[in-house]
Amino acid sequence: MPTTPGASSASMNSINSSSPSRNGIDSPSRQLRSEERPGRSRRGTVDIDPIDSPSRQLLYEFSQMLINSDRDFNERLDLAAAERAKLHQEELARAAAEHERVRQSAERARQWHILEEEKRKQQQEEEENRALERARKEKLELEIASQKRRLEEQRREEIERRQAAERARQLAENEARLKAEKLKQEAEEKRRAEQAESDRKAHEASAAAEKARAQRAEQVQQAQQRALQQIPQQIHQQPLQQLPKPPAEPATSLIPTSGLSSTTPAHATAASPLISSIAEREVLHKKYLDVHKRLKEFRKNMINWSKQNPELKSQLGDARRSLRTRVGQITGARAANTATIAKIRESLRSAANAGGPMIDIRPFIVSQIPQLSNNSEAQFPGFLLYLLNQFAKSMIAQFVGEASNEGKIIDAIGVIGISIFSDEEFKWRGVSLIDVLIAKFHAICPVLWGIYGRENTQHGKQRLGWARAEPGGPFVTTNVHNERMLGLGSGFASLTLRNFSKNKKVNPWPNTEFWRALACIVNTPSADITSTHLIVLKAMLADHVEKFITLFGYAAVAALRTAVIDFPARAPASESANMLKVVPDVWKKNLHLTLE
C-alpha cells in the first residue's frame, strides 16, 4: 500500500531524530576525534597523518566507514521519500482522472435525460394529433351515417305510406267479411243453444271421467315434484306461468288495428308440449348435449376413416369446403339464393351416394324413432351425416356473423336451412335430422329451452352458453357474447317461424317451438333474469314480429305485451333491459303496432 505524504514525513523525521546526523557532533567518530583533539576546531576535512600511529590510522578508517554508512543510509532515506512522493502524486492524478470520468458520466446522463424528455413531449404531441385526426374521422363517419339514416328513413316512410294504403284497403275488405261472419255466428249461436241441453247431459256423463283424470294429474304432479328435488340447487324451482296458449290447429283470427296485416291464419302445429317442468327441461337439454358430444366424436372418427381412404379424404375435404363457401354466399336476394341452395343439395346428394362407412343413426336422434325390425334398418350414410353436421355448423357461424347486419340475410339462411332439413331425400325413414341443428342450439344458446344460471360465475356462464376464446381458455368478452346471442336468437326465429301451410313438406321444427322458447324466457324468475335472456328475446322478436303475429294472431299480441313490456319491467336494471323496452316504440313507429 503506498505511503501517504504525512506518513512519509513522519517516518523521515523519526529516522532523522533517531539516526546520527552526517554533520552533527553526535557521530561516534567525531566524538572520538573531539575527545582526542579538544583544542582543535571543526574543519571541512581532517588532516590525518597516515604515519602518525596505527591506532589512529584504524580509528580514522573506522570513522570513514561510519561516515560512509551514514551517507548511504541517508541517501536511501532520500530515495524512499522521493519514491513515496512520486506514488502520492500518481494517486492524486488517478483520483483526478476518476473524478473527471464521473463528471463526464453525469453530464452524459443529463444530456440523455434531456433527449428523453424531448422525445416524450414529441410522442405526446403526435398522440394528441392522432387523437384529433381520429375524432375528425369519427365525426365525418357519424355525419355520413346520419345522412344514410335520413335517406333510409325517407325510403321507409315512403314504403309505410304505400303499406298504409294497402292496409286501408284490406281493412275495408275485413269489415265486409266480419259482417258476413257475424251473421254466420248468430246462426251458429242459435244452433249451439239447441245443443246446450244435450251437451249438459254429456258433461255430467264426462264428470266422472274428468275426476279420474284429475286424480291421474295429481299423481303426475307429485312425480314431477319428486323429480324437481333431484335438480341441482342452483336451479330455482318456481312454477312456470305460461303465455296464452296458441290454437292447436289452423284458425282464422282478426289482428287488432295495428296496421300489420288483415285476417291471417294463426297456424300452430302442436308437435311438442308447451308446458314442461324444470326437471323435464333439464332431461331434454341433457339429451341434446349428449347428441352434440356424439357428433363431435363422430366428426373425429370420420376424419380418421378418411385418412385410410385417400379418395374419400379428398371428397370429404372438397365437399366440406364447398358447403361452407355456399352457406357464406347466401344473401337477401331470393334469385341469387336459388342457385346456392341447388348447389348445396347437389353436394348433399353426392355425399349420400358416395359410399363410405354406414353408421347407426339412432344415437343422433332425440325425437321419436320408428319401430325397426332389425339393426340394419338403422344404418345411414356416414358421409351424408358428416355434411349435414357441417351444414348446421356453417349455419350457426353465419347466424353469428350476420348479427350486426340486416335481418334479411339471417332470414334467408333460416329458409334454406329448414328447407334442407325438411327434404325427404336427406331424411332417415321419414325422420328429419333436424336434431343435429337443435343439438348445436342447445349447446350454445340454452336459454331457448329454459336453462338459466348466474352470469357472474364460471358454472353459470357455461349453462348460459358463453363461448370460450379458445378451448379450455377464458370466456369471451361480454360484447362478443352479446353479439353471438343476437345472431342466434334471430337465427332461431328464422328457423321456427316458417309457414308450411302451402308446402307439401312437413315442418321439421314447428312454430310451436318458437312459442315454447318465448314462454321459457319470459317465465324466468326475476332473480335469475340475465342480459342473455333479454338479448335473445329482443333478437327473436325485433325483426320477426310480423311473422309471429301472422302465425299466432291475437295470442301473439298478448305474448308480445308480456315479452317486451312486462318482462323487462321486472328484470334487473341493465342496458339490455333498456334496449328491449324501446322495441314497442320502434314497432309503433315503423309497423303502427300498439301494445299498450
XYZ file of C-alpha atoms in Angstrom, residues 137-550:
414
model
C -62.712 10.916 -38.920
C -65.293 9.658 -36.417
C -67.214 12.897 -36.717
C -67.149 12.575 -40.505
C -68.300 8.943 -40.297
C -71.120 9.917 -37.933
C -72.234 12.614 -40.331
C -72.205 10.135 -43.232
C -74.107 7.555 -41.146
C -76.623 10.206 -40.104
C -77.177 11.145 -43.719
C -77.653 7.489 -44.635
C -80.164 7.076 -41.819
C -82.113 10.080 -43.014
C -82.245 8.668 -46.533
C -83.258 5.280 -45.153
C -85.996 6.852 -43.037
C -87.314 8.700 -46.048
C -87.374 5.478 -48.047
C -89.054 3.641 -45.169
C -91.673 6.364 -44.789
C -92.488 6.054 -48.471
C -92.876 2.304 -48.085
C -95.026 2.819 -44.992
C -97.315 5.173 -46.891
C -97.831 2.567 -49.592
C -98.379 -0.131 -46.978
C -100.878 2.083 -45.129
C -102.914 2.463 -48.298
C -102.833 -1.287 -48.804
C -103.835 -1.918 -45.200
C -106.754 0.517 -45.508
C -107.989 -1.467 -48.484
C -107.583 -4.727 -46.599
C -109.390 -3.333 -43.548
C -112.356 -2.405 -45.709
C -112.471 -5.948 -47.031
C -112.190 -7.255 -43.485
C -115.157 -5.213 -42.318
C -117.292 -6.665 -45.062
C -116.159 -10.152 -44.212
C -116.752 -9.538 -40.498
C -120.351 -8.608 -41.142
C -120.871 -11.849 -43.006
C -119.155 -13.773 -40.250
C -121.302 -12.036 -37.640
C -124.481 -13.265 -39.342
C -122.984 -16.704 -39.523
C -122.046 -16.606 -35.844
C -125.580 -15.633 -34.851
C -126.917 -18.640 -36.679
C -124.232 -20.779 -35.056
C -125.137 -19.489 -31.590
C -128.764 -20.427 -32.132
C -127.717 -23.913 -33.108
C -125.421 -24.129 -30.083
C -128.260 -23.099 -27.770
C -130.278 -26.046 -29.028
C -127.379 -28.340 -28.342
C -126.667 -26.871 -24.902
C -129.104 -29.185 -23.174
C -127.679 -32.272 -24.793
C -124.169 -31.044 -24.034
C -125.095 -30.612 -20.384
C -126.090 -34.217 -20.128
C -122.924 -35.261 -21.901
C -120.969 -33.104 -19.496
C -122.461 -34.829 -16.499
C -121.515 -38.144 -18.035
C -117.934 -36.997 -18.507
C -117.658 -35.590 -14.955
C -116.685 -38.961 -13.621
C -114.008 -39.344 -16.286
C -112.757 -35.832 -15.519
C -112.459 -36.716 -11.851
C -110.359 -39.742 -12.760
C -108.180 -37.602 -14.997
C -107.734 -35.115 -12.142
C -106.534 -37.901 -9.901
C -104.057 -39.000 -12.549
C -102.880 -35.382 -12.988
C -102.297 -35.116 -9.248
C -100.180 -38.268 -9.369
C -98.177 -36.828 -12.279
C -97.660 -33.577 -10.354
C -96.395 -35.485 -7.342
C -93.963 -37.366 -9.585
C -92.764 -34.078 -11.040
C -92.230 -32.664 -7.545
C -90.096 -35.683 -6.691
C -88.084 -35.144 -9.888
C -87.653 -31.452 -9.066
C -85.982 -32.384 -5.775
C -83.246 -34.105 -7.762
C -82.396 -30.974 -9.776
C -79.260 -29.081 -8.609
C -79.889 -26.431 -6.001
C -78.738 -23.603 -8.288
C -81.816 -24.131 -10.493
C -84.701 -22.215 -8.967
C -87.764 -24.380 -8.615
C -90.542 -21.924 -9.405
C -93.676 -22.832 -11.360
C -93.990 -21.592 -14.904
C -96.660 -19.087 -15.841
C -97.249 -19.836 -19.489
C -98.225 -17.289 -22.099
C -101.690 -17.674 -23.621
C -101.650 -20.999 -25.418
C -101.916 -20.692 -29.231
C -104.611 -22.545 -31.116
C -103.892 -26.235 -31.644
C -104.925 -26.162 -35.297
C -105.275 -23.531 -38.056
C -107.960 -20.955 -37.316
C -108.993 -17.530 -38.513
C -108.170 -14.641 -36.193
C -108.520 -10.916 -36.720
C -105.443 -8.963 -35.675
C -106.090 -5.695 -33.781
C -105.978 -2.431 -35.698
C -102.203 -2.367 -35.639
C -101.770 -1.998 -39.376
C -99.702 -5.172 -39.636
C -101.968 -7.481 -41.534
C -105.550 -8.359 -42.180
C -107.213 -11.633 -41.332
C -104.438 -14.202 -41.147
C -104.269 -17.865 -40.271
C -102.950 -18.475 -36.778
C -101.163 -21.666 -37.756
C -99.601 -23.708 -34.962
C -98.801 -27.392 -35.015
C -98.851 -28.955 -31.573
C -95.820 -31.132 -32.185
C -94.466 -30.823 -28.668
C -95.944 -29.914 -25.274
C -95.807 -26.218 -24.398
C -95.835 -26.828 -20.668
C -92.911 -28.601 -19.033
C -91.334 -28.787 -15.612
C -87.784 -27.781 -14.818
C -86.891 -31.465 -14.465
C -88.269 -32.268 -17.915
C -86.364 -29.358 -19.452
C -83.127 -30.462 -17.825
C -83.595 -34.028 -19.066
C -84.297 -32.872 -22.622
C -81.346 -30.451 -22.529
C -79.060 -33.264 -21.358
C -80.180 -35.499 -24.232
C -79.341 -32.895 -26.842
C -76.000 -32.121 -25.194
C -75.204 -35.834 -25.448
C -76.083 -35.727 -29.158
C -73.792 -32.716 -29.580
C -70.966 -34.620 -27.880
C -71.535 -37.689 -30.075
C -71.443 -35.501 -33.191
C -68.015 -34.199 -32.189
C -66.741 -37.734 -31.694
C -68.310 -38.827 -34.985
C -66.576 -35.970 -36.823
C -63.188 -37.083 -35.475
C -63.908 -40.714 -36.399
C -64.977 -39.693 -39.890
C -61.714 -37.824 -40.410
C -59.762 -40.851 -39.206
C -61.710 -43.115 -41.606
C -60.997 -40.744 -44.485
C -57.257 -40.929 -43.780
C -57.388 -44.641 -44.577
C -59.069 -43.935 -47.916
C -57.339 -41.170 -49.937
C -60.270 -40.887 -52.338
C -62.781 -40.477 -49.513
C -60.459 -37.964 -47.825
C -60.348 -35.833 -50.973
C -64.144 -35.968 -51.407
C -64.692 -35.160 -47.741
C -62.443 -32.098 -47.798
C -63.815 -30.759 -51.090
C -67.434 -31.223 -50.004
C -66.830 -29.552 -46.642
C -65.134 -26.526 -48.189
C -67.782 -26.235 -50.899
C -70.597 -26.407 -48.363
C -69.017 -23.756 -46.163
C -68.489 -21.495 -49.173
C -72.095 -21.880 -50.374
C -73.537 -21.044 -46.972
C -71.321 -17.963 -46.859
C -72.719 -16.862 -50.241
C -76.328 -16.654 -49.007
C -77.722 -13.128 -49.367
C -81.054 -11.398 -49.003
C -81.728 -11.769 -52.751
C -84.000 -14.753 -53.406
C -82.901 -15.189 -57.024
C -79.234 -15.491 -56.059
C -80.061 -17.926 -53.253
C -81.872 -20.264 -55.654
C -78.585 -21.225 -57.302
C -76.877 -21.502 -53.908
C -79.420 -23.911 -52.436
C -79.283 -26.009 -55.623
C -75.526 -26.426 -55.205
C -75.930 -27.275 -51.520
C -78.432 -30.003 -52.400
C -76.097 -31.293 -55.087
C -73.258 -31.625 -52.558
C -75.509 -33.476 -50.107
C -76.812 -35.846 -52.812
C -73.246 -36.631 -53.839
C -72.428 -37.430 -50.207
C -75.463 -39.718 -49.921
C -74.323 -41.712 -52.975
C -70.564 -41.572 -52.394
C -70.390 -44.768 -50.392
C -68.140 -44.853 -47.388
C -68.951 -46.104 -43.892
C -72.536 -46.622 -42.728
C -73.385 -45.699 -39.157
C -76.242 -46.308 -36.704
C -78.224 -43.048 -36.852
C -80.290 -43.604 -33.700
C -77.763 -42.107 -31.221
C -78.051 -38.802 -33.136
C -81.857 -38.521 -32.929
C -83.763 -37.364 -29.849
C -87.261 -37.333 -31.361
C -89.352 -40.472 -31.703
C -87.660 -43.273 -33.624
C -89.851 -45.565 -35.762
C -90.197 -49.221 -34.933
C -87.410 -51.270 -36.557
C -87.339 -54.970 -37.272
C -83.537 -55.202 -37.041
C -80.477 -53.023 -36.529
C -79.610 -52.947 -40.219
C -82.586 -50.643 -40.795
C -80.905 -48.035 -38.565
C -77.950 -47.632 -40.942
C -77.345 -44.208 -42.502
C -74.580 -42.881 -44.812
C -71.824 -41.503 -42.603
C -70.666 -39.123 -45.321
C -74.136 -37.527 -45.513
C -74.424 -37.171 -41.717
C -70.962 -35.565 -41.688
C -72.005 -32.970 -44.285
C -75.348 -32.286 -42.580
C -73.411 -31.649 -39.381
C -71.044 -29.308 -41.252
C -74.028 -27.585 -42.852
C -75.597 -26.964 -39.424
C -72.261 -25.728 -38.091
C -71.867 -23.298 -41.021
C -75.421 -22.019 -40.486
C -74.666 -21.266 -36.827
C -71.471 -19.449 -37.829
C -73.395 -17.360 -40.375
C -76.100 -16.501 -37.840
C -73.406 -15.156 -35.522
C -71.517 -13.430 -38.326
C -74.613 -11.613 -39.641
C -75.810 -10.480 -36.202
C -74.920 -6.841 -36.825
C -76.340 -6.744 -40.379
C -79.890 -6.605 -41.630
C -82.157 -9.495 -40.652
C -82.875 -10.386 -44.293
C -79.698 -12.438 -44.629
C -80.358 -14.367 -41.410
C -83.924 -14.969 -42.555
C -82.661 -16.302 -45.900
C -80.259 -18.649 -44.081
C -83.159 -19.923 -41.977
C -85.316 -20.516 -45.082
C -82.577 -22.520 -46.792
C -81.673 -24.415 -43.616
C -85.208 -25.535 -42.779
C -85.766 -26.419 -46.445
C -82.733 -28.735 -46.467
C -83.713 -30.497 -43.244
C -87.293 -30.964 -44.500
C -86.188 -32.669 -47.767
C -87.233 -36.296 -47.865
C -84.022 -37.364 -49.626
C -81.950 -36.233 -46.636
C -84.151 -37.906 -44.006
C -83.855 -41.334 -42.408
C -87.004 -43.413 -42.818
C -89.069 -40.204 -42.914
C -87.394 -38.748 -39.804
C -85.679 -35.385 -40.280
C -82.150 -34.995 -38.917
C -83.016 -31.527 -37.603
C -81.838 -32.764 -34.184
C -78.290 -32.235 -35.459
C -79.010 -28.498 -35.673
C -81.109 -28.397 -32.488
C -78.261 -30.026 -30.545
C -75.956 -27.161 -31.535
C -78.516 -24.581 -30.381
C -78.798 -26.424 -27.048
C -75.028 -26.218 -26.625
C -74.610 -22.514 -27.436
C -77.984 -20.910 -26.543
C -79.602 -22.951 -23.707
C -81.924 -20.125 -22.604
C -84.170 -21.064 -25.530
C -85.100 -24.163 -23.515
C -85.490 -22.524 -20.096
C -81.948 -23.196 -18.905
C -80.540 -20.359 -16.847
C -77.678 -19.556 -14.498
C -75.631 -16.738 -12.983
C -73.510 -14.674 -15.359
C -71.021 -13.820 -12.612
C -69.903 -17.449 -12.108
C -67.998 -19.873 -14.307
C -70.694 -22.544 -13.978
C -73.461 -20.032 -14.667
C -71.775 -18.747 -17.807
C -71.334 -22.297 -19.050
C -75.033 -23.011 -18.504
C -75.980 -19.810 -20.364
C -73.937 -20.784 -23.421
C -70.966 -18.417 -23.096
C -68.289 -19.385 -25.602
C -64.599 -19.567 -24.776
C -61.931 -17.606 -26.605
C -60.078 -20.900 -27.122
C -60.677 -24.500 -25.980
C -60.109 -24.615 -22.247
C -59.307 -20.898 -22.167
C -61.175 -17.925 -20.693
C -64.703 -16.963 -21.722
C -65.194 -14.408 -24.488
C -65.893 -10.788 -23.573
C -69.394 -9.522 -22.836
C -69.602 -7.680 -26.164
C -68.670 -10.802 -28.129
C -71.176 -12.889 -26.155
C -73.971 -10.370 -26.719
C -73.193 -10.284 -30.455
C -73.394 -14.089 -30.589
C -76.729 -14.150 -28.737
C -78.223 -11.573 -31.121
C -77.349 -13.728 -34.133
C -78.519 -16.965 -32.504
C -81.835 -15.525 -31.308
C -82.602 -14.110 -34.749
C -81.481 -17.346 -36.403
C -83.735 -19.411 -34.139
C -86.716 -17.234 -35.101
C -85.899 -17.528 -38.814
C -85.973 -21.339 -38.491
C -89.099 -21.738 -36.369
C -91.367 -19.016 -37.833
C -91.811 -20.685 -41.210
C -95.292 -21.169 -42.673
C -95.629 -24.649 -44.194
C -99.399 -24.403 -44.781
C -98.890 -24.107 -48.556
C -95.956 -26.513 -48.646
C -96.175 -30.214 -49.299
C -93.264 -30.788 -46.950
C -93.550 -31.382 -43.205
C -92.062 -28.694 -40.996
C -89.264 -30.443 -39.045
C -89.152 -27.637 -36.454
C -92.752 -26.428 -35.971
C -93.924 -22.952 -34.999
C -94.806 -24.103 -31.501
C -91.072 -24.346 -30.803
C -90.900 -20.543 -31.065
C -93.835 -20.192 -28.682
C -92.238 -22.660 -26.249
C -88.889 -20.806 -26.310
C -90.643 -17.476 -25.777
C -92.536 -18.912 -22.789
C -89.347 -20.359 -21.293
C -87.597 -16.988 -21.418
C -90.390 -14.692 -20.180
C -91.219 -17.092 -17.317
C -87.687 -16.999 -15.953
C -87.782 -15.998 -12.252
C -86.979 -12.303 -11.794
C -83.884 -13.036 -9.714
C -82.475 -15.231 -12.499
C -83.066 -12.910 -15.468
C -79.763 -12.104 -17.176
C -78.662 -9.976 -20.102
C -78.541 -13.168 -22.159
C -82.319 -13.645 -21.754
C -83.038 -10.036 -22.724
C -80.759 -10.019 -25.768
C -82.005 -13.362 -27.122
C -85.621 -12.262 -26.611
C -85.012 -8.977 -28.453
C -83.351 -10.822 -31.341
C -86.253 -13.305 -31.571
C -88.904 -10.581 -31.813
C -87.393 -7.370 -33.225
C -87.213 -8.397 -36.898
C -89.778 -11.241 -36.821
C -92.824 -9.707 -35.140
C -94.925 -9.654 -38.327
C -94.419 -13.385 -38.935
C -95.157 -14.114 -35.296
C -98.485 -12.271 -35.408
C -99.340 -13.804 -38.783
